[in-house]
Coordinates of N, CA and C and ligand atoms in Angstrom, one line a residue:
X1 N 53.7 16.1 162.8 CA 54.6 15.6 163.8 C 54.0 14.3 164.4
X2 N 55.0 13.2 164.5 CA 54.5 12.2 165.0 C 54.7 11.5 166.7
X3 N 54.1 11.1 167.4 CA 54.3 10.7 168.7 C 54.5 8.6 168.4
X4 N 55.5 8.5 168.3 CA 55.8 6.9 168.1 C 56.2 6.7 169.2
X5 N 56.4 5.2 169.3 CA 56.6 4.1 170.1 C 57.6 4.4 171.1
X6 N 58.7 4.3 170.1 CA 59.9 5.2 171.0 C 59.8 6.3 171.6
X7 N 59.1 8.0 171.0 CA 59.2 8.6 172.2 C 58.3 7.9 172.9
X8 N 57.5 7.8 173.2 CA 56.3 7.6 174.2 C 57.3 6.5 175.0
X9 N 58.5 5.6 174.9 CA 59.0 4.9 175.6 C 60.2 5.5 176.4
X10 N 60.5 6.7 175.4 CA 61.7 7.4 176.3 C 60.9 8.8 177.1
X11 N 59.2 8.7 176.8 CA 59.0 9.4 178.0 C 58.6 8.9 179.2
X12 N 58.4 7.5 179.2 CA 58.4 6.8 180.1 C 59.5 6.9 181.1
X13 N 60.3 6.6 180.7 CA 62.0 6.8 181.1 C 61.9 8.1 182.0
X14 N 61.8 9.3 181.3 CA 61.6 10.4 181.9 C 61.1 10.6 182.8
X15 N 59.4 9.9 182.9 CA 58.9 10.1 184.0 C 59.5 9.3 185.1
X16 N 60.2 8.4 184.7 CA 61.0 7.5 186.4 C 62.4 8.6 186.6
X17 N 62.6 9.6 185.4 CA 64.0 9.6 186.1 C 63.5 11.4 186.8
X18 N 62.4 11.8 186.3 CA 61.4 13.0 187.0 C 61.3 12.6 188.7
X19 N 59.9 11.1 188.3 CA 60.0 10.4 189.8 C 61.1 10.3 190.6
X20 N 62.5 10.2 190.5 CA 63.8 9.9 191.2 C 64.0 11.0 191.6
X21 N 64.0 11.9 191.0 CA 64.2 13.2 191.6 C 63.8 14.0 192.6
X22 N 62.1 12.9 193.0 CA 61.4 13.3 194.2 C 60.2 14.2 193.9
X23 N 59.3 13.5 192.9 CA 58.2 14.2 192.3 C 57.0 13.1 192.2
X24 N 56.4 12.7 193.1 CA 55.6 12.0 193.6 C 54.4 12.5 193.4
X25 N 54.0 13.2 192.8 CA 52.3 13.6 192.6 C 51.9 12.9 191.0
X26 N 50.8 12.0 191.3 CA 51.2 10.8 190.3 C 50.2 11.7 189.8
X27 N 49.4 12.6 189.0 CA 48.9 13.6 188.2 C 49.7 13.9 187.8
X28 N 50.7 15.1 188.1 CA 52.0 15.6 187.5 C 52.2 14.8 186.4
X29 N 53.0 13.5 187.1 CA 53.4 12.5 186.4 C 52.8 12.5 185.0
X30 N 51.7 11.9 185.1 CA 50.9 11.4 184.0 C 50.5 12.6 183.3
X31 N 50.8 13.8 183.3 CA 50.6 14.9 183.0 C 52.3 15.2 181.8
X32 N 53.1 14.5 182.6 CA 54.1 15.0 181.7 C 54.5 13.4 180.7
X33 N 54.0 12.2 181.4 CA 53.9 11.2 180.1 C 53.1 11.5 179.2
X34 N 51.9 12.4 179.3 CA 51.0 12.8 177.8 C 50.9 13.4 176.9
X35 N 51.8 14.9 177.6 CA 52.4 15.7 176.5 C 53.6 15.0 175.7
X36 N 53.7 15.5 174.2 CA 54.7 14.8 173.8 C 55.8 16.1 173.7
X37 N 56.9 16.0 174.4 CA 57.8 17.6 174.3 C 58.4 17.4 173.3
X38 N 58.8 16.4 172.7 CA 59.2 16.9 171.3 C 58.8 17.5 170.1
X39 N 57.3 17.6 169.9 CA 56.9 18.3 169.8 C 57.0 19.9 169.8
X40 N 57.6 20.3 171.0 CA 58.1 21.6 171.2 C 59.2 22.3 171.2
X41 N 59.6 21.3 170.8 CA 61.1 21.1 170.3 C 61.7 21.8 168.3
X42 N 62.9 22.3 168.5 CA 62.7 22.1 166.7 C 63.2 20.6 166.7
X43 N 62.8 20.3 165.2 CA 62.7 18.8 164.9 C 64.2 17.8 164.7
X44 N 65.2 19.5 165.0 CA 66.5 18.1 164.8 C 66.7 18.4 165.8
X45 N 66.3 18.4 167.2 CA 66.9 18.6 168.3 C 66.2 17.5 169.3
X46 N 65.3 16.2 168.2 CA 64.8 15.4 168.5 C 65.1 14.4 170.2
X47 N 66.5 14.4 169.8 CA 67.1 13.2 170.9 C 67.5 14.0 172.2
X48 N 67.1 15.1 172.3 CA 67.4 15.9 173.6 C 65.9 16.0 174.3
X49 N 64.5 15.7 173.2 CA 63.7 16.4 174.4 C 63.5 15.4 175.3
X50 N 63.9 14.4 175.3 CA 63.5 13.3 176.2 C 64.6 13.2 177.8
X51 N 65.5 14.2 177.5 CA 66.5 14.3 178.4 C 66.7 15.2 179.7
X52 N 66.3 15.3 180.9 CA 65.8 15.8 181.7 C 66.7 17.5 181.8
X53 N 67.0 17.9 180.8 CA 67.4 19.3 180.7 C 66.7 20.1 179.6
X54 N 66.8 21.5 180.4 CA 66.1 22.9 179.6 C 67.0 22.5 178.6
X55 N 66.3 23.4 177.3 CA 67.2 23.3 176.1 C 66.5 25.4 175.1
X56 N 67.4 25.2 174.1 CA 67.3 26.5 173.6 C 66.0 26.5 172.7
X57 N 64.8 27.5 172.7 CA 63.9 27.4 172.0 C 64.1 28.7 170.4
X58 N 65.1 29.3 170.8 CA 65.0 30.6 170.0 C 64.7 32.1 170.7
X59 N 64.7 33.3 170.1 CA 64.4 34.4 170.5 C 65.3 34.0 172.1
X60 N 66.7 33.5 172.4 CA 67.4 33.5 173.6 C 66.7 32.7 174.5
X61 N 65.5 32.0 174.4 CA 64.6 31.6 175.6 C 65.3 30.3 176.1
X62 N 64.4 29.4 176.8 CA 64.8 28.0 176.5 C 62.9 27.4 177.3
X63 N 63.1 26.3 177.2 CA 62.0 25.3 177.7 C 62.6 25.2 178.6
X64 N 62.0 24.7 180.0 CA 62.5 24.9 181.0 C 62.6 23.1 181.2
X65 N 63.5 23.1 182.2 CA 63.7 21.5 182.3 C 62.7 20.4 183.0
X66 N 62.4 19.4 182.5 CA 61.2 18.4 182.5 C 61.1 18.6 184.3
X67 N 61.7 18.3 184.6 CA 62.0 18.2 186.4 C 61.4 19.6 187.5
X68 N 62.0 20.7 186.6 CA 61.5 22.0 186.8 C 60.2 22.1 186.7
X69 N 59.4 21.8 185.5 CA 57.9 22.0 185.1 C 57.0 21.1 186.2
X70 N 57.8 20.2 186.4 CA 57.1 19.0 186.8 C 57.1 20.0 188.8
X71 N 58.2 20.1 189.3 CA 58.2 20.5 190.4 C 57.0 21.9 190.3
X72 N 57.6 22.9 189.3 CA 56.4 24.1 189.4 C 55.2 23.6 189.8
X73 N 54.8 22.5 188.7 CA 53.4 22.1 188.4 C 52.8 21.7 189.8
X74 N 53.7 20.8 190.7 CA 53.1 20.1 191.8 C 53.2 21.4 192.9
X75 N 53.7 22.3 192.4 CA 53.3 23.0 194.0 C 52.0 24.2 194.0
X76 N 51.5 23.7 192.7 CA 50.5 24.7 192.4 C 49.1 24.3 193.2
X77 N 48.9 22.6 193.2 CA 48.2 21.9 193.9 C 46.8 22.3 193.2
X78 N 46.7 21.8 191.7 CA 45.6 22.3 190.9 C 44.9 20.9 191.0
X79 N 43.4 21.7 190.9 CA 42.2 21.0 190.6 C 41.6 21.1 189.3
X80 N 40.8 20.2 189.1 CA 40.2 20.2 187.6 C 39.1 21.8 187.8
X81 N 39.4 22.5 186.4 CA 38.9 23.7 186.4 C 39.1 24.7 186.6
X82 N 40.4 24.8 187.4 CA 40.8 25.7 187.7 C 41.1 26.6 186.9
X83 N 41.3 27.8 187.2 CA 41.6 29.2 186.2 C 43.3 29.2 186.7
X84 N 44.0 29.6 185.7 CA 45.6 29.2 185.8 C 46.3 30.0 185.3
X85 N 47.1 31.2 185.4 CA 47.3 32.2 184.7 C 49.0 31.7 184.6
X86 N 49.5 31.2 183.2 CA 51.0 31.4 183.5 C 51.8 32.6 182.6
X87 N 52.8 33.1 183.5 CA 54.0 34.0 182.7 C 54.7 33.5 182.0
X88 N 55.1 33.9 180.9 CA 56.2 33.1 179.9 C 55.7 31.8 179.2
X89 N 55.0 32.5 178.3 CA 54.7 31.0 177.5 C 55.8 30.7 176.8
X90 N 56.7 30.6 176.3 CA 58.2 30.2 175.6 C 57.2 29.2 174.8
X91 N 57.9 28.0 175.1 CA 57.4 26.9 173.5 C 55.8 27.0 173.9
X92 N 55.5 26.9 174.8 CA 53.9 26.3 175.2 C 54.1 25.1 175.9
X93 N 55.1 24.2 176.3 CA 54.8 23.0 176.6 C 54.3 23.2 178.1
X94 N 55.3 23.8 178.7 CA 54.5 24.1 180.2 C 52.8 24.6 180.3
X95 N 52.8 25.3 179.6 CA 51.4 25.2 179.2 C 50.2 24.3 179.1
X96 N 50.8 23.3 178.2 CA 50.1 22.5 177.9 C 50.1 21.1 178.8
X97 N 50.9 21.2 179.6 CA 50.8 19.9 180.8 C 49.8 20.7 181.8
X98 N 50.0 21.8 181.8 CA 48.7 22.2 183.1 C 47.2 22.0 182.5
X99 N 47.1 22.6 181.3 CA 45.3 22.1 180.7 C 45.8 20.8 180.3
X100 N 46.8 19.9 180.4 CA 46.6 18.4 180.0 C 45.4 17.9 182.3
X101 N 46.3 18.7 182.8 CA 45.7 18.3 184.2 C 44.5 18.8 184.1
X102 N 43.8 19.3 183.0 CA 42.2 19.5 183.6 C 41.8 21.0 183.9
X103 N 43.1 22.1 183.7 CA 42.8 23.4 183.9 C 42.7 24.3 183.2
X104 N 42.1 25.8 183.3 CA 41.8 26.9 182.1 C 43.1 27.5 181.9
X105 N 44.2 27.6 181.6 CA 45.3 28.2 181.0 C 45.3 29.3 180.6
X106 N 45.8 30.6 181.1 CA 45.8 31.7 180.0 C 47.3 31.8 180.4
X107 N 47.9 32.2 179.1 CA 49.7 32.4 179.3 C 50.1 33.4 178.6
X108 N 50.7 34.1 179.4 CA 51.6 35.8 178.8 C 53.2 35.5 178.1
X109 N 53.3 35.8 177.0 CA 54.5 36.2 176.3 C 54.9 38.0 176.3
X110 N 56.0 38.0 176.2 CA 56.1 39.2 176.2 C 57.3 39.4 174.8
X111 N 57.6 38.2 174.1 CA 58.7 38.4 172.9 C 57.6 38.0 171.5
X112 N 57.2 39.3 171.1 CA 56.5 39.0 169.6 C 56.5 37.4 168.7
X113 N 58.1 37.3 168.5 CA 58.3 36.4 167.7 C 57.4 35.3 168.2
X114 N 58.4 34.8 169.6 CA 58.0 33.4 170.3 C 56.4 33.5 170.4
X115 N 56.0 34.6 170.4 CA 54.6 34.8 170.6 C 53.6 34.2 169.4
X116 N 54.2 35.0 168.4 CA 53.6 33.9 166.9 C 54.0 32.9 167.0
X117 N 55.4 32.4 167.0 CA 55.5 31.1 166.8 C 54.5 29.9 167.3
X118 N 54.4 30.4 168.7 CA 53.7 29.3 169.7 C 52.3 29.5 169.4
X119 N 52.0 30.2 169.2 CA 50.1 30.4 168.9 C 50.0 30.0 167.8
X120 N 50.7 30.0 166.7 CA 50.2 29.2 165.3 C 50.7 27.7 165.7
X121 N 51.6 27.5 166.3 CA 52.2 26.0 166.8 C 51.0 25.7 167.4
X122 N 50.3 26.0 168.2 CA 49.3 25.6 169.1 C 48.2 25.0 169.0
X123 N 47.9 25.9 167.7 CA 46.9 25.7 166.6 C 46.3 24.1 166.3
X124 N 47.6 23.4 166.1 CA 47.3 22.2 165.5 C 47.3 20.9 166.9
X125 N 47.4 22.0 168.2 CA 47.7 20.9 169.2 C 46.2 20.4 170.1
X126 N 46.0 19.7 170.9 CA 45.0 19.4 171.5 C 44.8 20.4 172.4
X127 N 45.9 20.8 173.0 CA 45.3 21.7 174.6 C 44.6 22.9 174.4
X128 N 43.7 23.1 174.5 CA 43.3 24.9 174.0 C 43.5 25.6 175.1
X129 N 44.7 26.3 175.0 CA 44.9 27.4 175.5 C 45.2 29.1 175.2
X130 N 44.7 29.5 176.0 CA 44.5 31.2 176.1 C 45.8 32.0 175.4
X131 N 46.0 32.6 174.5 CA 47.9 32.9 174.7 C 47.2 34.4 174.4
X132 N 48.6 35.3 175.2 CA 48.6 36.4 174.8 C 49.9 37.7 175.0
X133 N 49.7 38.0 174.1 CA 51.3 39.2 173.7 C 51.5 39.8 174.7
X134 N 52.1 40.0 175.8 CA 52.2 41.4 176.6 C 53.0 41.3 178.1
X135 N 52.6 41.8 178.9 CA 53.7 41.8 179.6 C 52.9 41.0 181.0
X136 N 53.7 40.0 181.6 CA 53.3 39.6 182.6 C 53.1 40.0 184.0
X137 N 53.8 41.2 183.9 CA 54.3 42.2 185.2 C 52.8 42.7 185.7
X138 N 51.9 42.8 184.3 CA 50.8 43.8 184.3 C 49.3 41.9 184.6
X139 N 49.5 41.2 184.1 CA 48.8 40.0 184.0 C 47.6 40.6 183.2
X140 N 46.7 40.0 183.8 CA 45.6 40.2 182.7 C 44.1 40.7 183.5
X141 N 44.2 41.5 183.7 CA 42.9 42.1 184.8 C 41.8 41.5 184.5
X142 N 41.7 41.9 182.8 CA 40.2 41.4 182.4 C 39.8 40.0 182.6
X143 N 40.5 39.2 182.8 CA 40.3 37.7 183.0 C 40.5 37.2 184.3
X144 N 40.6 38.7 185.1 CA 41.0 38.1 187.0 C 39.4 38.1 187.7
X145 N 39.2 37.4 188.7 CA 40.6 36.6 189.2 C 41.2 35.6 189.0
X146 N 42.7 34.7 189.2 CA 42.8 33.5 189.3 C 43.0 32.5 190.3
X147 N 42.5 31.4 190.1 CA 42.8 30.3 191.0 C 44.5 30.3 191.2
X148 N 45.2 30.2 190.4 CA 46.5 30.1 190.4 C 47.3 31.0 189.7
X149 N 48.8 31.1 189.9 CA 49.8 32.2 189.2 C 50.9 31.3 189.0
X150 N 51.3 31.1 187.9 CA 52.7 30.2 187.6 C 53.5 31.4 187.0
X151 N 54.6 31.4 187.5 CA 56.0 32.5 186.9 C 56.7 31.7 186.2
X152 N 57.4 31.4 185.5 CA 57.9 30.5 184.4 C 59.3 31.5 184.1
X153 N 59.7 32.6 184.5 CA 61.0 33.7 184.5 C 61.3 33.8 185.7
X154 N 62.5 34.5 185.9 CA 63.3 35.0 187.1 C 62.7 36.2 187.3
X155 N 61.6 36.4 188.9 CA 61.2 37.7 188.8 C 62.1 38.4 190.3
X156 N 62.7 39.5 189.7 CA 63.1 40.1 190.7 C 62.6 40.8 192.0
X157 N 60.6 40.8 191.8 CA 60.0 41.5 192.8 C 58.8 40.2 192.5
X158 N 58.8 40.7 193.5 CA 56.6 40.5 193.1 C 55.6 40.9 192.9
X159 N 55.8 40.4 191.3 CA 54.3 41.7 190.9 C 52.9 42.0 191.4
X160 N 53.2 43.1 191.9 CA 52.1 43.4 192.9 C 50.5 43.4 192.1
X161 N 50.8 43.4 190.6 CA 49.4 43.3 189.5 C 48.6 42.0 190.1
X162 N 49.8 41.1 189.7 CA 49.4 39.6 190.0 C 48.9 38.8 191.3
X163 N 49.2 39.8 192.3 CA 48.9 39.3 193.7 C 47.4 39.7 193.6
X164 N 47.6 41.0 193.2 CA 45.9 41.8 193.4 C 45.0 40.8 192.2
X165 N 45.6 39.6 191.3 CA 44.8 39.5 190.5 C 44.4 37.6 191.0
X166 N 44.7 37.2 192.2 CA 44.6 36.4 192.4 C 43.6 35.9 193.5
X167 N 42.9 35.1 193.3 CA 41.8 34.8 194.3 C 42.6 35.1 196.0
X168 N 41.3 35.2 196.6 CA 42.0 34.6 198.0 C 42.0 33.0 198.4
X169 N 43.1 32.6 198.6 CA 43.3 31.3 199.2 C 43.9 30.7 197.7
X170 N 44.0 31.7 197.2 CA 45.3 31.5 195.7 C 46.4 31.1 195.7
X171 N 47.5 30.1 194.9 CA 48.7 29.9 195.4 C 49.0 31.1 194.0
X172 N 50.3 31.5 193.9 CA 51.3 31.8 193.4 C 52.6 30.7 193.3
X173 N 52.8 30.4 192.3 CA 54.4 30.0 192.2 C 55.5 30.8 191.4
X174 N 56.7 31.1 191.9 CA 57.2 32.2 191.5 C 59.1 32.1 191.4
X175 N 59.7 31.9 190.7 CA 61.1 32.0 190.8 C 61.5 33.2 191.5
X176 N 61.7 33.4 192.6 CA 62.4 34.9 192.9 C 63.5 35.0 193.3
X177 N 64.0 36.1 192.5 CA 65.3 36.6 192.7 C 66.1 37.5 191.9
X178 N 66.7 37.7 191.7 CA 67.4 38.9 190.7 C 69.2 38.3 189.9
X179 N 69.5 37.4 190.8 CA 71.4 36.9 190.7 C 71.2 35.7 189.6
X180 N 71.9 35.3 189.9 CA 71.8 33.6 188.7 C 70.8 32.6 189.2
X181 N 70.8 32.9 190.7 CA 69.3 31.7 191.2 C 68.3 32.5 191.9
X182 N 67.8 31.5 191.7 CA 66.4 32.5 192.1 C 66.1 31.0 193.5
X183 N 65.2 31.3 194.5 CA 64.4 30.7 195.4 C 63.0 30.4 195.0
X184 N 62.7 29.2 195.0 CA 61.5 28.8 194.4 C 60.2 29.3 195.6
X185 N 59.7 30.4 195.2 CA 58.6 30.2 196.5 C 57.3 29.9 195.8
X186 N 56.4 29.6 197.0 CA 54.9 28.7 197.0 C 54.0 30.1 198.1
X187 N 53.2 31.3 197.5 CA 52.9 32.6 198.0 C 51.3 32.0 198.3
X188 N 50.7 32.0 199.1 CA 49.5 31.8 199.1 C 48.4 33.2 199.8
X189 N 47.8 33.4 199.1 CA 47.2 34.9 199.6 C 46.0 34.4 200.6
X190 N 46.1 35.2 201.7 CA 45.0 35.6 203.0 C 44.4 36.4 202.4
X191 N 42.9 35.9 203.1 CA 41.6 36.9 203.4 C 42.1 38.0 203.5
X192 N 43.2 38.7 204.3 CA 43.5 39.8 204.3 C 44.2 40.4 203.4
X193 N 44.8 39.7 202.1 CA 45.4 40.4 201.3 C 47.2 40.3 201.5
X194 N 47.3 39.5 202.4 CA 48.4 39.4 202.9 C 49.4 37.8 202.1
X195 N 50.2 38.0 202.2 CA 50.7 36.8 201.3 C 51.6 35.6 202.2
X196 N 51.4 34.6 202.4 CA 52.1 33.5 203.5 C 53.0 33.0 202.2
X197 N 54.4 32.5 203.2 CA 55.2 32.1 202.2 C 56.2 30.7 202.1
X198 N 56.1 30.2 201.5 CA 56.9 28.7 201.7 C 58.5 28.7 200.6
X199 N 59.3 28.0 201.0 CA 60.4 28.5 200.2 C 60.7 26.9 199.8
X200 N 61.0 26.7 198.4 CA 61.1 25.3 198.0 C 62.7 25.3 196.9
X201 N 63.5 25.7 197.5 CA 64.9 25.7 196.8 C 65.3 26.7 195.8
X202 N 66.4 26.2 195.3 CA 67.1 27.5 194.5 C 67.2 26.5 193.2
X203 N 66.4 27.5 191.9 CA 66.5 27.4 190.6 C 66.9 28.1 189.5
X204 N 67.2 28.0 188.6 CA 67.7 28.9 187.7 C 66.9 29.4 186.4
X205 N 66.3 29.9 185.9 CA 65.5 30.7 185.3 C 65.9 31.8 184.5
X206 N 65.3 31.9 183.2 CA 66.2 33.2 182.1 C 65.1 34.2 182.7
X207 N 65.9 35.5 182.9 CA 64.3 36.7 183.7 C 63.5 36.8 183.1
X208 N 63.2 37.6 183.9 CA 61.5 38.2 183.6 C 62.0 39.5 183.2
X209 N 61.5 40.2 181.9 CA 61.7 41.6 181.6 C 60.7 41.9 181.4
X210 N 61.6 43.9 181.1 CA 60.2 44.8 181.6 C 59.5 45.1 180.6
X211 N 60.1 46.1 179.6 CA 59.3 46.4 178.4 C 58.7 45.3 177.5
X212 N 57.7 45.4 176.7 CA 57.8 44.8 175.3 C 58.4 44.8 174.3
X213 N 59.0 43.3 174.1 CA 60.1 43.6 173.3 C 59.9 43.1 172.2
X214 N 60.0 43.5 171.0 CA 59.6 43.9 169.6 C 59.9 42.8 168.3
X215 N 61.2 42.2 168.7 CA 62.3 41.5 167.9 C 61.5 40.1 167.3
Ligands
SAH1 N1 57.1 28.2 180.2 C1 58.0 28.1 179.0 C2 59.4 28.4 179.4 C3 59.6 29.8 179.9 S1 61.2 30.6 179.5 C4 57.9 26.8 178.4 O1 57.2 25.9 178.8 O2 58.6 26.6 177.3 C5 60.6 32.2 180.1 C6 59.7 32.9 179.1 O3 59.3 34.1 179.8 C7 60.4 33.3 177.9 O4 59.7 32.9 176.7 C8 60.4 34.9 178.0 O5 60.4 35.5 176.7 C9 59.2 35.1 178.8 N2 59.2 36.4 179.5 C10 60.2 37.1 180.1 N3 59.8 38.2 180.7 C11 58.4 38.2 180.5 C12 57.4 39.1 180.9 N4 57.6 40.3 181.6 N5 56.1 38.8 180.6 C13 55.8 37.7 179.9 N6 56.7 36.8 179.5 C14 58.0 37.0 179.8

């Protein structure tokens, strides 16, 4: 796959029409000019990934929209090194703009397919990240705790796995909700275990499910 002139010119574009939107963390930014999303794209769906909307990845998913990643990303408030646990790897691109910022990435899938797909896709990419089959509800104990929690689905609760697997003074970022939108919140855990909460708008998100699903 190649990164030419042109995309790298219509990701420019992106990033001003990201910026317009009100996403001023000039890291983010340069985080989402480096990844190339077309790349995570299938290859005749070329002239879309430059266009500030989610699109369909397969196995029903989608990539979530440049704007969306970009907002998730800035409210994570990551530092270089950080341990970064995200739900829903789908293509990987969200993925790969957080370890493009300089962080350890581990990411949960829970749909087999998208699971192989993106781990052999990944293979040939620069960002090394963690991927793994299973269900996000549960996170990944053995690798806790984390600096950060990215939800990338519509979670109807808050997985209480993921709180317990989070540093203190940890953010969480989380779609919650259960209807067609979810409320973006920004969860930061207390010394005490207790969770403080900031509320940053209503987004729309394909859910979070329960079992592992096989297909
Ligand atoms: N972050 C992705 C987009 C996420 S779409 C990207 O950058 O492309 C949401 C993803 O969450 C889908 O791939 C879906 O299969 C996955 N998902 C849904 N429920 C899940 C669960 N319980 N655990 C892990 N992943 C889940």
């Amino acid at each position: 796959m190649q990164d030419t002139f042109r995309h790298k010119g219509l990701r420019k574009k992106l990033v001003e029409t990201v910026r317009g939107k009100g996403i001023h963390d000039s890291k983010v930014l340069a985080a989402i000019e480096a990844v190339p999303r077309h790349f995570f794209m299938d290859s005749s769906f070329l002239e879309f990934a430059y266009q500030d909307k989610p699109f369909p990845i397969g196995s029903g998913q989608t990539i979530s929209q440049p704007y969306t990643v970009a907002f998730q990303t800035s409210l994570l408030k990551l530092e270089r090194g950080m341990k970064v646990l995200e739900i829903g790897t789908g293509s990987g691109y969200q993925a790969s703009v957080l370890a493009e910022m300089g962080v350890r990435v581990f990411s949960i899938e829970r749909q087999r397919k998208l699971y192989l797909k993106t781990k052999a896709f990944m293979e040939s990419m620069p960002w090394k990240i963690q991927l793994f089959l299973g269900d996000g509800y549960a996170g990944l104990p053995k690798f806790a705790p984390f600096d950060r929690v990215l939800i990338t689905a519509a979670a109807p609760e808050i997985p209480s796995a993921l709180v317990e697997q989070l540093k203190t003074g940890g953010i969480m970022v989380i779609p919650y909700g259960n209807g067609d939108e979810q409320q973006m919140l920004r969860l930061t855990k207390q010394a005490d275990g207790s969770l403080s909460e900031e509320r940053f708008g209503t987004f729309r998100f394909v859910p979070m499910l329960g079992d592992l699903a096989d297909d």
